[in-house]
Coordinates of C-alpha atoms in Angstrom, one line a residue:
X1 CA -0.2 -0.1 -0.4
X2 CA 2.9 2.3 -1.0
X3 CA 1.9 5.4 -2.1
X4 CA 3.6 9.2 -3.0
X5 CA 3.6 11.9 -0.1
X6 CA 0.8 14.1 -1.4
X7 CA -1.5 11.6 -1.0
X8 CA -0.2 11.0 2.3
X9 CA -0.6 13.3 3.0
X10 CA -4.0 14.7 2.0
X11 CA -5.4 11.3 3.7
X12 CA -3.4 12.3 6.9
X13 CA -4.9 15.4 7.2
X14 CA -8.7 14.1 6.6
X15 CA -8.0 11.3 9.4
X16 CA -6.9 14.6 11.5
X17 CA -9.2 16.2 11.0
X18 CA -13.0 14.0 11.6
X19 CA -10.8 12.9 15.3
X20 CA -10.5 15.8 16.3
X21 CA -13.9 16.7 15.5
X22 CA -15.4 14.6 17.7
X23 CA -12.1 13.1 19.8
X24 CA -13.9 11.7 22.8
X25 CA -16.0 9.3 20.7
X26 CA -13.3 9.2 18.2
X27 CA -10.7 7.6 21.0
X28 CA -13.8 6.0 22.1
X29 CA -14.6 4.3 18.8
X30 CA -10.7 3.3 18.6
X31 CA -10.7 1.5 22.2
X32 CA -13.6 -0.8 21.0
X33 CA -12.3 -1.3 18.2
X34 CA -9.3 -3.2 19.6
X35 CA -11.3 -4.4 22.6
X36 CA -13.2 -6.9 18.7
X37 CA -9.9 -6.8 18.1
X38 CA -8.3 -8.7 20.8
X39 CA -11.6 -10.8 21.5
X40 CA -11.9 -11.9 17.8
X41 CA -8.5 -13.4 18.8
X42 CA -8.9 -14.3 21.9
X43 CA -12.1 -15.8 20.6
X44 CA -9.0 -17.7 18.2
X45 CA -6.8 -19.5 21.4
X46 CA -10.6 -21.4 22.1
X47 CA -9.7 -23.6 19.5
X48 CA -6.8 -24.8 21.3
X49 CA -8.5 -26.3 24.9
X50 CA -10.6 -27.6 22.2
X51 CA -9.3 -29.1 20.5
X52 CA -7.2 -30.9 23.4
X53 CA -10.6 -32.2 25.0
X54 CA -11.6 -33.6 22.1
X55 CA -8.3 -35.3 22.4
X56 CA -6.1 -34.1 19.6
X57 CA -3.1 -33.5 20.4
X58 CA -1.5 -29.5 19.5
X59 CA 2.1 -30.5 19.9
X60 CA 4.3 -27.4 20.2
X61 CA 0.7 -25.7 21.0
X62 CA 0.3 -28.2 23.4
X63 CA 4.0 -27.1 25.3
X64 CA 3.5 -23.0 25.0
X65 CA 1.4 -20.5 27.4
X66 CA -1.5 -20.2 25.4
X67 CA -3.1 -24.1 26.2
X68 CA -2.0 -22.8 30.6
X69 CA -3.4 -19.8 30.5
X70 CA -6.5 -20.6 29.2
X71 CA -6.8 -23.5 32.3
X72 CA -5.3 -21.6 35.1
X73 CA -8.8 -19.0 33.5
X74 CA -11.3 -21.5 34.3
X75 CA -9.3 -22.3 38.2
X76 CA -10.2 -18.7 39.0
X77 CA -13.8 -18.2 38.4
X78 CA -14.0 -22.1 39.6
X79 CA -15.0 -23.8 36.4
X80 CA -13.6 -26.9 35.0
X81 CA -12.4 -27.1 31.9
X82 CA -14.3 -29.7 30.1
X83 CA -16.3 -29.4 26.7
X84 CA -19.3 -27.8 28.1
X85 CA -17.9 -24.7 30.2
X86 CA -15.6 -24.3 27.1
X87 CA -18.3 -24.2 24.6
X88 CA -20.5 -21.4 26.6
X89 CA -16.8 -19.6 26.4
X90 CA -16.7 -19.4 23.0
X91 CA -20.3 -18.2 23.2
X92 CA -20.5 -16.2 25.7
X93 CA -16.8 -14.7 23.2
X94 CA -18.9 -14.4 20.3
X95 CA -21.2 -12.1 21.8
X96 CA -19.3 -10.1 23.2
X97 CA -17.4 -9.7 19.4
X98 CA -21.5 -9.3 17.8
X99 CA -22.1 -7.3 20.6
X100 CA -19.2 -4.9 20.3
X101 CA -20.1 -4.5 16.4
X102 CA -23.6 -3.1 16.8
X103 CA -21.9 -0.4 19.3
X104 CA -19.9 0.6 16.6
X105 CA -21.6 0.5 14.4
X106 CA -23.9 3.1 16.0
X107 CA -21.7 4.9 16.9
X108 CA -19.7 5.2 13.9
X109 CA -22.7 6.2 12.1
X110 CA -23.2 9.2 14.4
X111 CA -19.8 9.9 14.5
X112 CA -19.6 9.8 10.2
X113 CA -23.9 11.8 10.1
X114 CA -22.8 14.6 12.2
X115 CA -18.9 15.3 11.6
X116 CA -20.5 15.5 7.5
X117 CA -23.2 18.3 9.0
X118 CA -20.4 19.9 10.0
X119 CA -18.7 20.3 6.5
X120 CA -21.4 20.8 4.3
X121 CA -22.6 23.9 7.4
X122 CA -18.7 25.7 7.2
X123 CA -18.4 24.7 3.7
X124 CA -21.7 27.1 3.1
X125 CA -21.0 29.2 6.0
X126 CA -17.3 30.1 4.4
X127 CA -19.8 30.6 1.0
X128 CA -21.9 33.5 2.4
X129 CA -19.6 35.3 4.2
X130 CA -17.1 35.0 1.0
X131 CA -16.3 38.7 -0.8
X132 CA -18.7 38.8 -3.2
X133 CA -16.3 39.6 -6.1
X134 CA -14.5 36.1 -5.5
X135 CA -18.2 33.9 -5.8
X136 CA -19.2 35.9 -9.3
X137 CA -15.5 34.8 -9.9
X138 CA -16.1 30.7 -9.5
X139 CA -18.9 28.7 -11.2
X140 CA -22.2 28.6 -9.7
X141 CA -22.7 24.5 -10.7
X142 CA -18.6 23.9 -8.3
X143 CA -20.0 24.9 -5.6
X144 CA -22.4 23.2 -6.3
X145 CA -20.8 20.1 -6.5
X146 CA -18.8 21.3 -3.7
X147 CA -21.9 20.6 -1.2
X148 CA -24.0 17.6 -2.2
X149 CA -21.6 15.5 -4.6
X150 CA -18.1 16.2 -2.7
X151 CA -19.9 16.7 0.7
X152 CA -21.5 13.4 0.2
X153 CA -17.6 11.3 -1.2
X154 CA -15.8 12.9 2.9
X155 CA -18.8 10.9 3.7
X156 CA -18.5 7.6 2.5
X157 CA -14.9 8.3 3.2
X158 CA -15.4 8.9 6.7
X159 CA -16.6 5.7 7.4
X160 CA -14.1 4.1 5.3
X161 CA -11.4 5.6 7.3
X162 CA -13.6 4.3 9.9
X163 CA -13.2 1.0 8.7
X164 CA -9.7 0.6 7.9
X165 CA -9.3 1.2 11.5
X166 CA -10.8 -1.5 12.1
X167 CA -9.9 -3.9 9.8
X168 CA -5.4 -2.3 10.4
X169 CA -7.1 -3.7 14.2
X170 CA -7.9 -7.3 13.7
X171 CA -4.6 -8.0 10.8
X172 CA -3.3 -6.8 13.9
X173 CA -3.9 -9.0 15.9
X174 CA -4.6 -11.9 13.5
X175 CA -0.6 -11.9 12.9
X176 CA 0.4 -11.3 16.8
X177 CA -1.5 -15.0 16.9
X178 CA 0.4 -16.7 14.0
X179 CA 3.8 -14.7 15.8
X180 CA 2.4 -16.8 18.9
X181 CA 2.3 -20.3 16.8
X182 CA 5.1 -19.8 14.8
X183 CA 7.4 -17.4 14.1
X184 CA 8.4 -18.5 10.4
X185 CA 5.0 -19.5 10.0
X186 CA 5.0 -15.6 10.4
X187 CA 7.6 -14.3 8.4
X188 CA 6.8 -16.7 5.5
X189 CA 3.3 -14.6 5.7
X190 CA 4.8 -11.5 5.7
X191 CA 6.7 -12.3 2.3
X192 CA 4.0 -13.5 1.6
X193 CA 2.3 -10.3 1.9
X194 CA 4.2 -7.9 0.3
X195 CA 4.8 -9.8 -2.6
X196 CA 1.0 -8.7 -3.5
X197 CA 0.6 -5.2 -2.6
X198 CA 3.5 -4.9 -4.1
X199 CA 2.1 -6.1 -7.3
X200 CA -0.7 -3.9 -6.4
X201 CA 1.7 -0.6 -6.7
X202 CA 1.1 0.1 -9.6
X203 CA -3.0 -0.1 -9.6
X204 CA -3.8 2.6 -6.8
X205 CA -1.5 4.6 -9.2
X206 CA -4.1 4.1 -11.2
X207 CA -6.4 4.1 -9.4
X208 CA -5.3 7.6 -7.7
X209 CA -5.7 9.1 -11.0
X210 CA -9.0 7.4 -12.8
X211 CA -10.2 9.1 -9.5
X212 CA -9.5 12.8 -10.5
X213 CA -11.0 12.3 -13.7
X214 CA -14.3 11.5 -11.8
X215 CA -14.0 14.5 -10.3
X216 CA -13.1 16.5 -13.7
X217 CA -16.2 14.5 -15.0
X218 CA -18.3 14.8 -11.9
X219 CA -18.2 18.9 -12.5
X220 CA -18.7 18.9 -16.3
X221 CA -21.3 17.2 -14.9
X222 CA -22.6 19.8 -13.1
X223 CA -22.1 23.1 -15.0
X224 CA -24.1 21.9 -17.9
X225 CA -27.1 21.4 -15.4
X226 CA -26.7 23.8 -13.7
X227 CA -26.6 26.1 -17.7
X228 CA -29.1 24.0 -19.3
X229 CA -31.6 23.5 -16.4
X230 CA -31.7 27.5 -15.9
X231 CA -31.7 28.0 -19.5
X232 CA -34.5 24.9 -20.4
X233 CA -36.8 27.2 -21.6
X234 CA -34.4 28.9 -24.5
X235 CA -33.5 25.5 -24.9
X236 CA -37.0 24.7 -26.0
X237 CA -38.0 27.5 -27.9
X238 CA -34.5 26.5 -30.5
X239 CA -35.9 23.5 -30.2
X240 CA -32.2 22.4 -29.4
X241 CA -33.3 19.4 -27.2
X242 CA -31.1 16.8 -29.4
X243 CA -28.0 18.9 -28.9
X244 CA -28.2 19.8 -25.2
X245 CA -29.2 15.5 -24.7
X246 CA -26.1 14.4 -27.0
X247 CA -23.2 16.8 -24.9
X248 CA -25.0 15.5 -21.9
X249 CA -24.6 11.7 -23.2
X250 CA -21.3 12.3 -24.1
X251 CA -20.5 13.4 -20.5
X252 CA -21.4 11.0 -19.4
X253 CA -21.0 7.6 -20.9
X254 CA -16.5 9.3 -20.1
X255 CA -18.1 9.3 -16.3
X256 CA -18.6 5.5 -17.3
X257 CA -15.7 5.3 -18.8
X258 CA -13.8 5.9 -15.4
X259 CA -16.2 4.5 -13.5
X260 CA -15.4 1.2 -15.2
X261 CA -11.7 1.5 -15.1
X262 CA -11.8 1.2 -11.5
X263 CA -14.3 -1.5 -10.9
X264 CA -11.5 -3.7 -13.4
X265 CA -9.1 -2.1 -11.1
X266 CA -10.9 -3.4 -8.6
X267 CA -12.2 -6.9 -9.9
X268 CA -8.5 -7.1 -10.6
X269 CA -6.9 -6.6 -6.9
X270 CA -9.5 -9.2 -6.0
X271 CA -8.6 -12.0 -8.5
X272 CA -5.4 -10.9 -7.3
X273 CA -6.2 -12.2 -3.7
X274 CA -8.1 -15.0 -4.8
X275 CA -4.9 -17.0 -6.7
X276 CA -2.3 -15.4 -4.2
X277 CA -4.2 -16.7 -1.5
X278 CA -4.7 -20.6 -2.5
X279 CA -0.5 -19.9 -3.4
X280 CA -0.2 -18.9 -0.5
X281 CA -2.3 -21.7 1.2
X282 CA -0.4 -24.1 -0.8
X283 CA 2.8 -23.7 0.3
X284 CA 2.0 -22.6 3.9
X285 CA 0.9 -26.1 4.1
X286 CA 3.8 -27.4 2.3
X287 CA 6.0 -25.4 4.4
X288 CA 4.2 -26.5 7.9
X289 CA 4.3 -30.4 7.2
X290 CA 7.1 -30.8 4.4
X291 CA 10.2 -28.8 5.6
X292 CA 9.0 -27.3 9.4
X293 CA 7.2 -30.6 10.2
X294 CA 4.8 -29.4 12.4
X295 CA 2.1 -31.7 13.9
X296 CA -1.1 -31.7 12.2
X297 CA -3.5 -29.5 14.2
X298 CA -1.2 -27.4 14.7
X299 CA -1.4 -26.9 11.0
X300 CA -4.8 -27.0 11.1
X301 CA -5.0 -24.0 13.5
X302 CA -2.5 -22.3 11.5
X303 CA -4.0 -22.3 8.7
X304 CA -8.0 -21.5 10.1
X305 CA -5.9 -18.3 11.4
X306 CA -4.1 -17.8 7.4
X307 CA -8.1 -18.5 6.7
X308 CA -9.7 -15.6 7.7
X309 CA -6.0 -13.2 8.0
X310 CA -5.7 -13.5 3.6
X311 CA -9.1 -11.9 3.1
X312 CA -8.7 -10.3 6.0
X313 CA -6.0 -8.7 4.0
X314 CA -7.8 -7.9 0.7
X315 CA -10.5 -5.9 2.1
X316 CA -6.9 -3.9 3.4
X317 CA -6.2 -3.0 0.0
X318 CA -9.1 -2.9 -1.2
X319 CA -10.3 -0.4 1.2
X320 CA -7.9 1.2 1.3
X321 CA -7.7 1.7 -2.9
X322 CA -11.3 2.9 -2.3
X323 CA -9.7 5.6 -0.3
X324 CA -7.0 6.8 -2.8
X325 CA -9.9 7.3 -4.7
X326 CA -10.9 9.7 -3.1
X327 CA -8.4 11.7 -2.4
X328 CA -9.4 14.0 -5.6
X329 CA -12.3 15.2 -3.5
X330 CA -10.4 15.9 0.0
X331 CA -7.8 17.6 -2.6
X332 CA -10.6 19.7 -4.3
X333 CA -13.4 20.1 -1.1
X334 CA -10.6 21.6 1.2
X335 CA -9.0 23.7 -1.7
X336 CA -13.0 25.3 -1.9
X337 CA -12.7 25.6 1.9
X338 CA -9.3 27.6 1.7
X339 CA -10.6 30.0 -1.0
X340 CA -13.1 30.4 0.9
X341 CA -11.8 31.6 3.6
X342 CA -8.6 33.4 2.1
X343 CA -12.5 35.9 0.8
X344 CA -14.0 35.7 3.8
X345 CA -15.5 39.1 5.1
X346 CA -14.8 40.5 8.6
X347 CA -18.2 39.5 10.5
X348 CA -20.2 42.7 11.4
X349 CA -22.7 40.8 14.1
X350 CA -21.8 43.2 17.0
X351 CA -21.3 46.0 14.7
X352 CA -23.8 49.4 14.4
X353 CA -25.6 49.6 11.7
X354 CA -24.3 53.7 10.2
X355 CA -26.5 55.7 9.9
X356 CA -26.4 58.3 6.5
X357 CA -27.4 61.5 8.2
X358 CA -26.2 63.8 6.1
X359 CA -25.1 62.2 1.5
X360 CA -22.7 59.1 0.8
X361 CA -19.3 60.3 -0.7
X362 CA -16.9 58.9 -3.2
X363 CA -14.2 60.2 -3.1
X364 CA -11.2 59.8 -5.4
X365 CA -12.3 56.1 -6.3
X366 CA -11.8 53.9 -8.8
X367 CA -11.7 49.9 -9.6
X368 CA -11.6 47.3 -11.4
X369 CA -11.5 43.3 -12.0
X370 CA -9.0 41.3 -11.1
X371 CA -6.8 39.6 -13.8
X372 CA -8.2 43.2 -15.9
X373 CA -5.7 46.2 -16.5
X374 CA -8.3 48.6 -17.6
X375 CA -10.2 50.3 -14.6
X376 CA -14.6 50.5 -15.1
X377 CA -14.7 52.9 -12.5
X378 CA -11.5 55.8 -12.7
X379 CA -10.5 58.1 -9.4
X380 CA -14.4 59.6 -9.5
X381 CA -15.4 61.8 -6.4
X382 CA -19.0 62.8 -6.5
X383 CA -21.9 63.3 -3.6
X384 CA -25.1 61.3 -3.2
X385 CA -27.8 63.6 -0.1
X386 CA -29.6 62.1 2.5
X387 CA -32.9 60.9 1.1
X388 CA -32.0 61.9 -3.1
X389 CA -33.3 60.8 -6.0
X390 CA -30.2 59.6 -7.6
X391 CA -31.1 58.4 -11.5
X392 CA -27.3 56.9 -12.9
X393 CA -27.9 56.4 -17.3
X394 CA -25.1 55.4 -19.5
X395 CA -24.7 53.5 -22.0
X396 CA -24.6 49.8 -21.6
X397 CA -20.7 48.5 -20.9
X398 CA -20.2 52.5 -19.0
X399 CA -19.9 51.3 -15.3
X400 CA -23.5 51.9 -13.6
X401 CA -23.7 48.2 -12.3
X402 CA -20.9 48.8 -10.5
X403 CA -21.1 52.1 -9.0
X404 CA -24.3 50.8 -7.7
X405 CA -22.2 48.2 -6.2
X406 CA -19.3 49.9 -4.3
X407 CA -22.0 52.2 -3.2
X408 CA -24.0 49.3 -1.2
X409 CA -20.9 47.4 -0.4
X410 CA -20.7 44.5 -2.3
X411 CA -17.6 44.9 -3.9
X412 CA -15.0 47.6 -2.6
X413 CA -12.8 50.5 -4.1
X414 CA -8.9 49.4 -5.4
X415 CA -8.3 53.3 -4.6
X416 CA -10.4 55.8 -2.8
X417 CA -12.6 55.3 -0.5
X418 CA -16.8 55.9 -0.1
X419 CA -17.8 57.3 3.6
X420 CA -20.8 57.7 4.5
X421 CA -21.2 61.8 6.7
X422 CA -17.3 61.1 7.6
X423 CA -17.4 57.3 8.7
X424 CA -15.0 55.8 6.2
X425 CA -17.3 52.0 4.4
X426 CA -14.4 49.6 5.1
X427 CA -13.5 46.3 7.1
X428 CA -16.9 45.9 9.2
X429 CA -18.1 49.2 8.4
X430 CA -18.9 47.9 4.9
X431 CA -20.5 45.0 5.9
X432 CA -22.7 46.4 8.6
X433 CA -23.7 49.4 6.2
X434 CA -25.0 46.4 3.9
X435 CA -27.5 46.4 6.8
X436 CA -29.6 48.5 5.6
X437 CA -29.1 48.7 2.1
X438 CA -32.4 47.0 -0.1
X439 CA -30.6 46.6 -3.5
X440 CA -33.9 45.2 -6.9
X441 CA -32.1 43.8 -9.7
X442 CA -33.3 42.6 -13.5
X443 CA -33.3 38.4 -12.1
X444 CA -35.0 38.6 -9.3
X445 CA -34.8 36.0 -6.9
X446 CA -37.7 34.3 -6.0
X447 CA -37.3 30.4 -4.5
X448 CA -40.7 27.5 -4.4
X449 CA -43.0 28.6 -1.8
X450 CA -45.8 31.5 -0.5
X451 CA -45.6 34.9 -2.0
X452 CA -45.5 35.5 2.1
X453 CA -42.3 32.7 2.5
X454 CA -40.6 34.6 0.0
X455 CA -41.3 38.1 1.0
X456 CA -40.8 37.6 4.8
X457 CA -37.2 35.8 4.5
X458 CA -35.2 39.0 4.3
X459 CA -35.7 40.3 8.2
X460 CA -36.3 38.2 11.2
X461 CA -38.6 41.1 12.6
X462 CA -42.5 39.5 13.6
X463 CA -43.8 40.7 10.4
X464 CA -48.0 41.1 10.1
X465 CA -50.9 40.3 7.4
X466 CA -50.5 44.3 7.0
X467 CA -47.6 44.4 7.3
X468 CA -47.2 42.3 3.9
X469 CA -49.7 44.0 2.2
X470 CA -48.6 47.4 2.7
X471 CA -45.4 47.1 1.0
X472 CA -47.5 45.1 -1.7
X473 CA -49.5 48.2 -2.3
X474 CA -46.3 50.6 -2.4
X475 CA -45.1 48.4 -5.4
X476 CA -48.5 47.8 -7.5
X477 CA -48.3 44.4 -6.6
X478 CA -51.1 43.7 -4.4
X479 CA -53.8 43.9 -7.1
X480 CA -52.6 41.1 -8.2
X481 CA -52.0 39.0 -5.3
X482 CA -56.0 39.8 -3.9
X483 CA -56.3 37.5 -6.8
X484 CA -54.3 34.9 -7.1
X485 CA -55.9 31.6 -5.1
X486 CA -54.7 31.3 -1.5
X487 CA -53.3 35.1 -1.8
X488 CA -50.3 35.3 0.3
X489 CA -50.1 31.8 0.8
X490 CA -50.1 30.3 -2.5
X491 CA -46.9 28.6 -4.5
X492 CA -45.4 30.8 -6.7
X493 CA -43.1 27.7 -8.7
X494 CA -39.5 26.9 -8.8
X495 CA -37.7 31.0 -9.1
X496 CA -41.5 32.3 -9.4
X497 CA -42.6 30.9 -13.1
X498 CA -46.1 30.6 -12.4
X499 CA -45.6 34.1 -12.4
X500 CA -44.8 37.4 -15.0
X501 CA -41.7 38.6 -15.7
X502 CA -43.1 42.0 -14.4
X503 CA -45.1 40.3 -11.5
X504 CA -42.2 38.8 -10.2
X505 CA -39.9 42.6 -10.4
X506 CA -43.4 44.2 -8.1
X507 CA -42.5 41.2 -5.2
X508 CA -38.4 41.7 -5.6
X509 CA -39.9 46.0 -4.9
X510 CA -42.2 45.4 -2.3
X511 CA -39.2 42.4 -0.8
X512 CA -37.3 44.9 -0.6
X513 CA -39.3 47.2 1.2
X514 CA -40.0 45.2 3.6
X515 CA -36.5 46.4 5.4
X516 CA -37.1 50.0 6.0
X517 CA -33.7 50.3 4.1
X518 CA -31.4 53.2 3.7
X519 CA -31.2 53.6 0.4
X520 CA -33.1 51.6 -2.6
X521 CA -30.6 51.2 -5.2
X522 CA -33.5 49.5 -9.2
X523 CA -31.1 48.9 -11.1
X524 CA -33.5 48.1 -14.5
X525 CA -35.5 47.0 -12.4
X526 CA -38.8 48.5 -14.5
X527 CA -37.0 47.7 -17.8
X528 CA -39.8 44.6 -17.8
X529 CA -43.0 46.5 -16.5
X530 CA -45.2 47.3 -19.3
X531 CA -46.4 51.1 -19.5
X532 CA -49.0 50.8 -17.2
X533 CA -47.1 48.5 -14.5
X534 CA -44.5 50.6 -14.6
X535 CA -46.7 53.4 -14.0
X536 CA -47.7 52.4 -10.4
X537 CA -44.7 52.0 -9.5
X538 CA -43.6 55.6 -10.0
X539 CA -45.8 56.5 -9.1
X540 CA -45.2 54.3 -5.4
X541 CA -41.5 55.4 -5.8
X542 CA -42.7 59.7 -6.0
X543 CA -44.5 59.0 -2.8
X544 CA -41.0 57.8 -1.2
X545 CA -39.6 60.2 -2.6
X546 CA -37.9 62.5 0.0
X547 CA -38.1 60.1 2.7
X548 CA -35.2 57.5 1.7
X549 CA -32.0 57.3 -0.5
X550 CA -32.9 56.4 -4.1
X551 CA -30.3 54.9 -6.3
X552 CA -31.9 54.0 -9.8
X553 CA -30.1 53.0 -12.9
X554 CA -31.8 53.1 -16.1
X555 CA -32.3 53.7 -20.1
X556 CA -35.7 54.6 -20.3
X557 CA -36.9 58.6 -19.3
X558 CA -40.5 57.8 -17.6
X559 CA -38.2 55.8 -15.3
X560 CA -36.3 58.8 -14.6
X561 CA -37.9 61.1 -15.1
X562 CA -38.7 62.0 -11.6
X563 CA -34.8 61.6 -10.8
X564 CA -33.3 65.1 -7.9
X565 CA -30.1 64.4 -9.4
X566 CA -28.5 62.0 -13.1
X567 CA -25.0 61.0 -12.9
X568 CA -24.4 60.5 -16.4
X569 CA -21.4 57.7 -17.1
X570 CA -19.4 58.3 -19.7
X571 CA -16.3 57.3 -22.0
X572 CA -13.7 59.8 -21.6
X573 CA -11.9 61.2 -24.4
X574 CA -8.7 61.1 -22.8
X575 CA -8.9 57.5 -20.9
X576 CA -5.0 58.6 -18.5
X577 CA -6.9 62.2 -17.8
X578 CA -8.6 62.8 -14.7
X579 CA -12.0 63.3 -14.7
X580 CA -14.7 65.9 -15.5
X581 CA -16.5 66.1 -13.0
X582 CA -20.1 68.6 -12.3
X583 CA -22.8 69.0 -10.5
X584 CA -25.0 66.9 -13.5
X585 CA -22.6 65.3 -15.0
X586 CA -19.7 62.2 -14.3
X587 CA -17.5 61.0 -17.8
X588 CA -16.0 57.8 -16.9
X589 CA -13.8 55.8 -18.3
X590 CA -16.0 52.7 -21.0
X591 CA -15.1 49.2 -19.5

């Protein structure tokens, strides 16, 4: 079972993490495994007095302390070492072994499930607390794969770790029994085991590579499923079902081939062990009978132990190979945990939410995306007064959404500062500031639940029906909700599919208003609405005007007609020149 240093480190790291998750329980499990192994060994040794009771000469074995120790134990507890008592004792020992196995099965499953829940929870929390820029730079399918398939792989692997330990303990006990009976036969068994492991070394390397390829194929499937299921409507509109089905079939066939390859290598391992066991069994018998001249009873006992030891070695190798197959999954999930940790934002649970009394101010703010040299926002300085309605206007790609993300605290400036009054929105203050922001985008997030549930999750407050109807009315959504079969308790389908695009956006606006924000950002939030519905929302926004700060990104003139101020984002004539700033017009580099 030789492997390279990286594989050894990965397995050791995972075992250490698994053990340290619940060290007391894990120590108890290891103790029970040891007791189980020793008890199984004692059960095998009981064969010696049993054979002597029925009159079989054990030869060399009878001169050892094994049989004497057994008789002394019976005398100590006041029992005669007769056939009945020995058989009853043997039954008790087997019952103890069965009880230990039952307890071990329950305890290991309990620890395993708790560990998996802990792993999934910590990974998901790490993702939730990561910087927004980190999240958008990665594939969402990779996050889903890690949180579902990969965590399941770790669940299986944690069980394999405990199984491997149990098998190792039992193997050591059996080797110890053989050593008590004959050190020469033990040496011979060690030679055979070394030869078998050497033969299997190339298979171990191939299995690791197969596990790596399986991981890549599973990621491809998750990526394909995530993208295609999100685009089912378009797939059907363009009649491209066959094209996408063929793509999925190709990836599935590649994955099938990898798993078949792994199955073949496992089967070949078992074949080698079966043939090797027969050869070893024959050689042991020949050496013991003709070369070492052992008594037949001793040979019989050795063969009984070897018949238990060789399958145990086979199971040990199989478990090891299955663990080796999971090493890429270990590495992948740890890389994701490390990446989330490196992208972690500070926790702002005890930080007071910054209260804007006068304005939001951007001082010489610049921003560019990683691995890109061109600044999306370059040397921007501007003030937005409290309770002012400001429109961001400009061509597509001019940086309007990026500027909104900066003001909302989702991303950090590459240079410069953003302040609420005189308080820099940096570190924990920036995280706390986000709690006072409501953001409505073109893409509305709704889940397969009731309207009530889709509205109320954004705030910890206990909401009444009156609270919900109030914001629905402000968002011009009360009319269609009141016509639904169950009103607020109507299920709206996956991603709100039972509603029109305009209805979904109006629900998103109502949800935003529930948080009673200091700043409301509308990023093309009315783009999918018809003229009549948009007019209703404009009337609602006019009612809100002067009660909170509103930042609107839109192309329609009707959407921004009521704005107090407009900020025009345009490409500068000289991309390296400072921005020209006036009260209502700002030139920016185009991204």
